[in-house]
Short mmCIF file of C-alpha atoms in Angstrom, two decimals:
data_model
loop_
_atom_site.label_atom_id
_atom_site.label_comp_id
_atom_site.label_asym_id
_atom_site.label_seq_id
_atom_site.Cartn_x
_atom_site.Cartn_y
_atom_site.Cartn_z
CA MET A 1 -12.27 138.67 -30.90
CA ALA A 2 -15.80 137.84 -32.09
CA ASP A 3 -15.12 139.01 -35.63
CA ARG A 4 -12.05 136.80 -36.11
CA LYS A 5 -12.08 133.89 -38.52
CA PRO A 6 -12.40 130.39 -37.04
CA ILE A 7 -9.09 128.85 -36.00
CA GLU A 8 -7.82 126.63 -38.80
CA SER A 9 -4.15 126.36 -37.81
CA TRP A 10 -2.34 126.01 -34.48
CA LEU A 11 1.10 127.00 -33.30
CA THR A 12 2.21 125.97 -29.83
CA ASP A 13 5.30 126.42 -27.74
CA MET A 14 6.87 123.22 -26.45
CA ASP A 15 8.46 123.73 -23.01
CA GLY A 16 5.87 124.83 -20.47
CA VAL A 17 2.96 123.96 -22.76
CA LEU A 18 3.45 120.36 -23.90
CA ILE A 19 6.24 119.29 -21.55
CA HIS A 20 7.71 120.56 -18.30
CA GLU A 21 11.19 119.53 -17.14
CA GLY A 22 11.11 116.48 -19.37
CA VAL A 23 7.62 115.32 -18.37
CA PRO A 24 4.51 115.57 -20.60
CA ILE A 25 1.87 117.97 -19.31
CA PRO A 26 -1.53 116.26 -18.90
CA GLY A 27 -3.59 116.82 -22.02
CA ALA A 28 -0.62 117.31 -24.35
CA ASP A 29 -0.96 113.86 -25.89
CA SER A 30 -4.69 114.37 -26.49
CA PHE A 31 -4.04 117.78 -28.05
CA ILE A 32 -1.41 116.49 -30.48
CA LYS A 33 -3.49 113.43 -31.34
CA LYS A 34 -6.56 115.54 -32.08
CA LEU A 35 -4.53 117.93 -34.23
CA ARG A 36 -3.16 115.07 -36.29
CA GLU A 37 -6.59 113.47 -36.69
CA SER A 38 -8.16 116.78 -37.70
CA GLY A 39 -5.68 117.33 -40.52
CA ARG A 40 -5.31 120.98 -39.51
CA PRO A 41 -1.90 122.58 -40.12
CA PHE A 42 0.11 122.91 -36.91
CA LEU A 43 3.61 123.57 -35.60
CA VAL A 44 5.37 122.92 -32.32
CA LEU A 45 7.77 125.81 -31.72
CA THR A 46 10.82 126.22 -29.55
CA ASN A 47 13.31 129.04 -29.08
CA ASN A 48 15.92 126.44 -28.17
CA SER A 49 18.34 126.06 -31.08
CA ILE A 50 20.34 123.12 -29.72
CA TYR A 51 18.35 120.31 -31.33
CA THR A 52 17.36 119.53 -34.91
CA PRO A 53 13.68 118.79 -35.64
CA ARG A 54 14.67 115.13 -35.96
CA ASP A 55 16.20 115.22 -32.47
CA LEU A 56 13.09 116.85 -31.03
CA HIS A 57 10.80 114.41 -32.82
CA ALA A 58 12.64 111.53 -31.14
CA ARG A 59 12.62 113.28 -27.76
CA LEU A 60 8.88 113.94 -27.92
CA ARG A 61 8.14 110.42 -29.15
CA ARG A 62 9.91 108.98 -26.08
CA LEU A 63 7.51 111.05 -23.99
CA GLY A 64 4.47 109.72 -25.84
CA LEU A 65 3.95 112.76 -28.07
CA GLU A 66 3.95 111.88 -31.78
CA VAL A 67 4.92 115.11 -33.56
CA PRO A 68 6.10 114.70 -37.18
CA ILE A 69 9.46 116.25 -38.03
CA ASP A 70 7.84 118.66 -40.50
CA ASN A 71 5.62 120.00 -37.72
CA ILE A 72 8.53 121.23 -35.59
CA TRP A 73 9.84 124.77 -36.01
CA THR A 74 12.88 126.02 -34.09
CA SER A 75 14.60 129.37 -33.72
CA ALA A 76 17.52 127.82 -35.62
CA LEU A 77 15.26 127.16 -38.62
CA ALA A 78 13.82 130.68 -38.40
CA THR A 79 17.34 132.10 -38.26
CA ALA A 80 18.43 130.06 -41.28
CA LYS A 81 15.35 131.14 -43.24
CA PHE A 82 16.06 134.78 -42.41
CA LEU A 83 19.72 134.52 -43.48
CA ASP A 84 18.79 132.67 -46.68
CA ASP A 85 16.39 135.48 -47.58
CA GLN A 86 18.85 138.22 -46.66
CA ARG A 87 22.10 136.88 -48.04
CA PRO A 88 21.77 133.56 -49.93
CA GLY A 89 24.89 131.41 -50.00
CA GLY A 90 26.61 133.44 -47.31
CA SER A 91 29.02 132.52 -44.55
CA ALA A 92 28.85 132.54 -40.77
CA TYR A 93 30.90 131.97 -37.66
CA VAL A 94 28.60 129.95 -35.42
CA ILE A 95 28.47 129.46 -31.68
CA GLY A 96 25.89 126.75 -31.17
CA GLU A 97 24.97 123.10 -31.49
CA ALA A 98 23.78 120.73 -34.21
CA GLY A 99 20.32 122.29 -34.44
CA LEU A 100 21.85 125.55 -35.65
CA THR A 101 24.78 124.27 -37.69
CA THR A 102 22.57 121.76 -39.51
CA ALA A 103 20.00 124.45 -40.35
CA LEU A 104 22.71 126.68 -41.81
CA HIS A 105 24.34 123.83 -43.74
CA ASP A 106 20.94 122.96 -45.20
CA ILE A 107 20.60 126.44 -46.75
CA GLY A 108 24.09 126.20 -48.25
CA TYR A 109 25.92 128.42 -45.78
CA ILE A 110 29.67 128.09 -45.27
CA LEU A 111 30.67 127.93 -41.61
CA THR A 112 33.97 129.70 -41.15
CA ASP A 113 35.96 131.97 -38.86
CA HIS A 114 37.61 133.73 -41.81
CA ASP A 115 35.87 137.01 -42.69
CA PRO A 116 32.30 135.67 -42.27
CA ASP A 117 29.23 137.63 -43.30
CA TYR A 118 27.64 136.91 -39.91
CA VAL A 119 28.40 135.87 -36.39
CA VAL A 120 25.47 133.66 -35.39
CA LEU A 121 24.96 132.96 -31.71
CA GLY A 122 22.73 130.13 -30.56
CA GLU A 123 22.15 127.91 -27.57
CA THR A 124 24.89 125.61 -26.28
CA ARG A 125 25.83 124.04 -22.98
CA THR A 126 29.52 124.66 -23.66
CA TYR A 127 29.96 128.40 -24.19
CA SER A 128 33.71 128.99 -24.28
CA PHE A 129 35.70 132.15 -23.60
CA GLU A 130 37.73 131.44 -26.73
CA ALA A 131 34.64 131.29 -28.95
CA MET A 132 33.16 134.45 -27.45
CA THR A 133 36.47 136.28 -27.91
CA LYS A 134 36.57 135.24 -31.57
CA ALA A 135 32.97 136.41 -32.01
CA VAL A 136 33.81 139.81 -30.51
CA ARG A 137 36.79 140.26 -32.82
CA LEU A 138 34.87 139.20 -35.93
CA ILE A 139 32.02 141.58 -35.13
CA ASN A 140 34.49 144.39 -34.54
CA ALA A 141 35.97 143.54 -37.95
CA GLY A 142 32.58 143.97 -39.65
CA ALA A 143 30.62 140.72 -39.30
CA ARG A 144 26.90 141.23 -38.70
CA PHE A 145 25.60 139.96 -35.35
CA ILE A 146 22.63 137.54 -35.35
CA CYS A 147 21.14 135.59 -32.44
CA THR A 148 18.66 132.75 -32.56
CA ASN A 149 16.68 134.06 -29.58
CA PRO A 150 16.80 136.60 -26.74
CA ASP A 151 16.06 134.19 -23.85
CA GLU A 152 18.39 135.12 -21.01
CA THR A 153 17.89 131.88 -19.09
CA GLY A 154 16.81 128.36 -19.94
CA PRO A 155 15.22 125.65 -17.80
CA SER A 156 16.92 122.65 -16.25
CA THR A 157 16.10 120.23 -13.46
CA GLU A 158 18.74 121.97 -11.29
CA GLY A 159 17.41 125.47 -11.97
CA PRO A 160 17.87 128.26 -14.55
CA LEU A 161 20.84 128.17 -16.93
CA PRO A 162 22.44 131.15 -18.74
CA ALA A 163 21.07 131.18 -22.28
CA THR A 164 21.61 132.94 -25.60
CA GLY A 165 20.34 136.35 -24.51
CA ALA A 166 22.74 136.49 -21.58
CA VAL A 167 25.74 135.63 -23.75
CA ALA A 168 24.54 138.08 -26.40
CA ALA A 169 24.57 140.82 -23.75
CA LEU A 170 28.21 140.03 -22.98
CA ILE A 171 29.18 140.26 -26.66
CA THR A 172 27.16 143.47 -27.08
CA LYS A 173 28.94 145.01 -24.09
CA ALA A 174 32.29 144.11 -25.64
CA THR A 175 31.47 145.33 -29.17
CA GLY A 176 28.80 147.98 -28.77
CA ARG A 177 26.78 146.10 -31.42
CA GLN A 178 23.24 144.91 -30.78
CA PRO A 179 22.25 141.60 -32.40
CA TYR A 180 19.20 140.88 -34.50
CA PHE A 181 17.13 138.20 -32.76
CA ALA A 182 15.29 135.85 -35.13
CA GLY A 183 13.34 133.87 -32.53
CA LYS A 184 10.37 134.78 -30.32
CA PRO A 185 9.17 137.40 -29.57
CA ASN A 186 10.14 138.44 -33.10
CA PRO A 187 6.98 137.80 -35.15
CA LEU A 188 9.34 136.76 -37.96
CA MET A 189 9.53 133.32 -36.36
CA MET A 190 5.74 133.03 -36.44
CA ARG A 191 5.36 134.32 -39.98
CA THR A 192 8.07 132.07 -41.42
CA GLY A 193 6.52 129.15 -39.54
CA LEU A 194 3.05 129.94 -40.86
CA ASN A 195 4.43 130.18 -44.39
CA THR A 196 6.04 126.77 -43.96
CA ILE A 197 2.68 125.10 -43.30
CA GLY A 198 0.71 127.30 -45.70
CA ALA A 199 -1.31 128.96 -42.93
CA HIS A 200 -2.61 132.50 -42.45
CA SER A 201 -2.30 134.53 -39.26
CA GLU A 202 -5.93 135.69 -39.23
CA SER A 203 -7.11 132.08 -38.93
CA SER A 204 -4.32 130.82 -36.67
CA ALA A 205 -3.73 130.65 -32.93
CA MET A 206 -0.58 130.64 -30.79
CA ILE A 207 -0.39 128.80 -27.47
CA GLY A 208 2.35 129.69 -25.01
CA ASP A 209 3.35 129.91 -21.38
CA ARG A 210 5.22 133.22 -21.55
CA MET A 211 3.65 136.63 -21.98
CA ASP A 212 6.92 138.26 -23.05
CA THR A 213 7.74 135.84 -25.88
CA ASP A 214 4.91 133.51 -26.94
CA VAL A 215 1.94 135.83 -26.45
CA LEU A 216 3.77 138.93 -27.66
CA ALA A 217 4.98 137.18 -30.82
CA GLY A 218 1.49 135.84 -31.50
CA ILE A 219 -0.12 139.24 -31.08
CA GLU A 220 2.46 140.97 -33.30
CA ALA A 221 1.97 138.30 -35.96
CA GLY A 222 -1.79 138.95 -35.93
CA MET A 223 -2.82 135.65 -34.35
CA LYS A 224 -5.25 134.69 -31.63
CA THR A 225 -3.30 133.88 -28.47
CA PHE A 226 -3.76 131.47 -25.58
CA LEU A 227 -1.73 131.67 -22.38
CA VAL A 228 -1.42 128.45 -20.38
CA LEU A 229 -0.48 128.59 -16.71
CA THR A 230 1.74 125.49 -16.69
CA GLY A 231 4.96 127.37 -17.40
CA LEU A 232 6.66 130.60 -16.42
CA THR A 233 3.88 133.20 -16.36
CA ARG A 234 1.73 133.24 -13.23
CA PRO A 235 -1.92 134.45 -13.22
CA GLU A 236 -1.12 137.54 -11.14
CA GLN A 237 1.56 138.61 -13.64
CA VAL A 238 -0.75 138.86 -16.65
CA GLU A 239 -2.03 142.31 -15.72
CA ASN A 240 1.53 143.65 -15.49
CA PHE A 241 1.85 143.60 -19.27
CA PRO A 242 0.48 146.30 -21.61
CA TYR A 243 -1.06 143.60 -23.82
CA ARG A 244 -3.30 140.65 -23.10
CA PRO A 245 -3.74 137.17 -24.57
CA SER A 246 -7.04 136.38 -26.23
CA LYS A 247 -7.67 133.82 -23.49
CA VAL A 248 -5.97 132.52 -20.34
CA VAL A 249 -6.44 128.80 -19.55
CA ASP A 250 -5.06 126.49 -16.90
CA SER A 251 -3.36 124.10 -19.31
CA ILE A 252 -3.26 122.60 -22.80
CA ALA A 253 -6.00 120.20 -21.67
CA ASP A 254 -8.44 123.14 -21.80
CA ILE A 255 -7.73 123.69 -25.51
CA VAL A 256 -8.23 120.14 -26.80
CA ASP A 257 -11.94 120.64 -27.48
CA LEU A 258 -11.23 123.79 -29.51
CA VAL A 259 -9.37 121.85 -32.20
#
């Protein structure tokens, strides 16, 4: 990596990097503070599509992390950007929460269950059999199938929860149609995020706690990658993957001095 340009912009995952089970990870506050003081472009990313950037800003502020709304990029925003590019002013049947419905409203999409252009599946804590049945029937009738992210489980204080990828698998089994995933590890989420802050991949870095989403997306987007060991990926698992991060560090605290 010696011939890479100096890092001018930073992208970082949220859960497992900055916070863990609702608690800030030591060094996260120093990292965010130094980024803001440096004036360097940065984004905090999450595959979770439940919350709007405003919601996440408030959540992080309560934890002592001051992240401006414009510096938060979610899979819901990446999905909306993709749909706006593909089919401006379209329509969608949505299974998800305010983070996703707000993002689609903001690009002028009509949310409907009558002959929609897309079925868009996101994260929710209230997946219903009725909604999934409607999604299956609309996809069978010709609606295109989009998902915010492929994560099969999500974290909670009680243990893993079924997430978007698991529900997508159910709908795929019922329809025979594979969805297009807009979130990590799709490098689309990184590239649209970089465009949002006017950054370039060759001078940007991605920090994450998962090899199969964060690091993979960063590599495929052409970025330098840092794996922190405060989340899901354990040190002994790194060698199991056919790709490697640029650097493995214990936590976000080890990256503060690189900003």
